[in-house]
Amino acid sequence: MAIYVHIAKPSKLSLEDAFALACAAALTAVCVSSGWFDYVCMTLRHGEQYELDEYAGAAFVFLAAAVVLFARREWQLRTCLRQAAVREKAAHDAARRDYLTNLPNRLALMEGLEGAREPSVSLLLIDLDGFKSINDRYGHAAGDAVLRTVAERLQRICNDAGGLVARLGGDEFGYLLPQSSERIMAMIKGRITRYIREPIALPTGEVTIDASVGNAASTDASSDPDSLLQDADAAMYREKQQRQLDRSPDPAEAPSICSPFGSPAPSVVHQPMLGGHTSS
C-alpha cells in the first residue's frame, strides 16, 4: 500500500509579502515627503543635518521590513517542517495499523520481534476456527464484526498481561510477549480460547467461535523472527489438526490441514528445541 505525504512549501512571494513591501515603500515615501527624517535627525544631532539622512532613514525602513519578511518566512518554513513531521508520523503509524480492527498489523509485529529488548520472547499465533462458516452464512459484514470483537478481547488480555497483539491477516492474530514459564503460557492460552468462545452478538443473533493457539519461544537474542513465526505457525496447525482429530469419530476421516508455509502440519503435539526455538 503506497502512502503519499504532501508537504506544503512556502510560496516565493505571497500576497502578504507583496503587501508588506508596498506598505514599507509607502511609509518611506510619507516619511521622506513630510520631512520626518529631518526632524528626527535634527533632534538627535542637535540641529546638524546631512543630505544622506533621508536615504539613511529610507534604508532603515526597508531593512526593518526585510527583517519582518525574513522572520515571517522562517516561521512559514518551521510550520511546514512541523506539518511534514506530523504527516510522516501519521503515514508511519497507518502503515503499521490494521484498518479493520485498529490493531497493529503483521509489519508492526515483525518489527516488534526484530526490536525486542528481551533476549527471549514468546509468540502466540491464534487462528479462528469456524470463521469461514460465519462469513458464508451471515455475510462479510458479520465476519468483520466478529473480527473486531475478537480483536477487542485479545487487546483486553494484552492490556492485563502486557506485550503486543496484532492482526496478521484474515482470521489470524499474533501475540508477542516476554518469554514466560510453561504454566503462565498455558494460562494465557486458556484465557485466550475462553474469551474467544464467549458468544458474539450480531444483528442476526448470537454466534460462537473457537480458536487454535500455537506458541513458540526464542531462547536467545539472535533468533530469526521469521523462524520464530514459522515455529509458532507449525505449532498452531498441529493444535488445529489435533482438535479435528478429537472431534472426528474416526481419525482416518479427519481432514488434513496444511500450513501456509508449505508442508502438512504433523499430528504430534510437542517438538524438541531446534535452532534456538521451542514451540508447543
Short mmCIF file of N, CA, C and O in Angstrom, two decimals, residues 5 9 21 23 44-45 68-69 125 183 185 192 201 224 229-230 240 247 249-251 266-267 269:
data_model
loop_
_atom_site.label_atom_id
_atom_site.label_comp_id
_atom_site.label_asym_id
_atom_site.label_seq_id
_atom_site.Cartn_x
_atom_site.Cartn_y
_atom_site.Cartn_z
N VAL A 5 2.83 11.46 1.07
CA VAL A 5 2.81 12.55 2.06
C VAL A 5 3.02 13.86 1.33
O VAL A 5 4.03 14.05 0.64
N LYS A 9 4.82 23.82 0.70
CA LYS A 9 6.02 24.65 0.58
C LYS A 9 5.62 26.12 0.56
O LYS A 9 4.62 26.48 -0.06
N LEU A 21 5.73 44.78 1.51
CA LEU A 21 6.69 45.61 0.80
C LEU A 21 6.06 46.92 0.34
O LEU A 21 6.68 48.00 0.42
N CYS A 23 3.56 48.47 1.77
CA CYS A 23 3.37 49.31 2.97
C CYS A 23 4.70 49.95 3.38
O CYS A 23 4.74 51.13 3.78
N LEU A 44 18.23 64.38 17.13
CA LEU A 44 19.29 63.52 17.65
C LEU A 44 20.67 64.14 17.50
O LEU A 44 21.55 63.89 18.32
N ARG A 45 20.88 64.98 16.50
CA ARG A 45 22.20 65.51 16.22
C ARG A 45 22.28 67.00 16.55
O ARG A 45 23.18 67.68 16.08
N VAL A 68 11.28 41.76 9.02
CA VAL A 68 9.94 41.20 9.27
C VAL A 68 9.62 40.10 8.26
O VAL A 68 9.10 39.04 8.61
N LEU A 69 9.96 40.34 6.98
CA LEU A 69 9.68 39.34 5.96
C LEU A 69 10.49 38.07 6.17
O LEU A 69 9.99 36.95 6.03
N LEU A 125 0.34 -17.61 18.03
CA LEU A 125 -0.46 -17.41 16.83
C LEU A 125 -1.86 -17.97 17.10
O LEU A 125 -2.00 -19.10 17.57
N ARG A 183 3.66 -22.75 32.68
CA ARG A 183 2.39 -22.60 33.40
C ARG A 183 1.71 -21.29 33.03
O ARG A 183 0.50 -21.25 32.77
N MET A 185 2.22 -19.52 30.27
CA MET A 185 1.80 -19.58 28.88
C MET A 185 0.52 -20.38 28.73
O MET A 185 -0.37 -20.02 27.94
N ILE A 192 -7.17 -16.95 26.37
CA ILE A 192 -7.48 -16.53 25.00
C ILE A 192 -8.64 -17.34 24.44
O ILE A 192 -9.61 -16.80 23.91
N ALA A 201 -22.54 -11.04 19.85
CA ALA A 201 -23.85 -10.55 19.44
C ALA A 201 -23.75 -9.90 18.06
O ALA A 201 -22.93 -9.00 17.84
N ASP A 224 16.02 -15.81 14.67
CA ASP A 224 15.47 -15.21 13.46
C ASP A 224 13.96 -15.03 13.64
O ASP A 224 13.25 -16.00 13.94
N LEU A 229 8.29 -17.18 13.77
CA LEU A 229 6.92 -17.12 13.25
C LEU A 229 6.53 -18.46 12.64
O LEU A 229 5.40 -18.95 12.83
N GLN A 230 7.43 -19.12 11.91
CA GLN A 230 7.13 -20.41 11.31
C GLN A 230 6.94 -21.48 12.36
O GLN A 230 6.07 -22.35 12.23
N LYS A 240 -4.56 -27.30 15.68
CA LYS A 240 -5.79 -27.31 14.89
C LYS A 240 -6.10 -28.72 14.39
O LYS A 240 -7.25 -29.17 14.44
N ARG A 247 -12.50 -34.22 17.43
CA ARG A 247 -13.92 -34.11 17.08
C ARG A 247 -14.38 -35.19 16.12
O ARG A 247 -15.57 -35.44 15.97
N PRO A 249 -15.01 -38.94 14.81
CA PRO A 249 -15.15 -40.28 15.40
C PRO A 249 -14.13 -41.25 14.86
O PRO A 249 -13.72 -42.18 15.55
N ASP A 250 -13.70 -41.07 13.62
CA ASP A 250 -12.70 -41.95 13.01
C ASP A 250 -11.50 -41.10 12.63
O ASP A 250 -11.59 -40.25 11.76
N PRO A 251 -10.34 -41.29 13.27
CA PRO A 251 -9.17 -40.45 12.94
C PRO A 251 -8.81 -40.49 11.47
O PRO A 251 -8.27 -39.53 10.93
N PRO A 266 2.17 -31.76 11.04
CA PRO A 266 2.18 -33.09 11.65
C PRO A 266 1.18 -33.16 12.79
O PRO A 266 0.73 -32.16 13.32
N SER A 267 0.85 -34.39 13.18
CA SER A 267 -0.17 -34.57 14.20
C SER A 267 0.39 -34.61 15.61
O SER A 267 -0.36 -34.72 16.56
N VAL A 269 2.02 -33.26 19.13
CA VAL A 269 1.68 -32.07 19.90
C VAL A 269 2.91 -31.32 20.31
O VAL A 269 2.92 -30.10 20.37
#
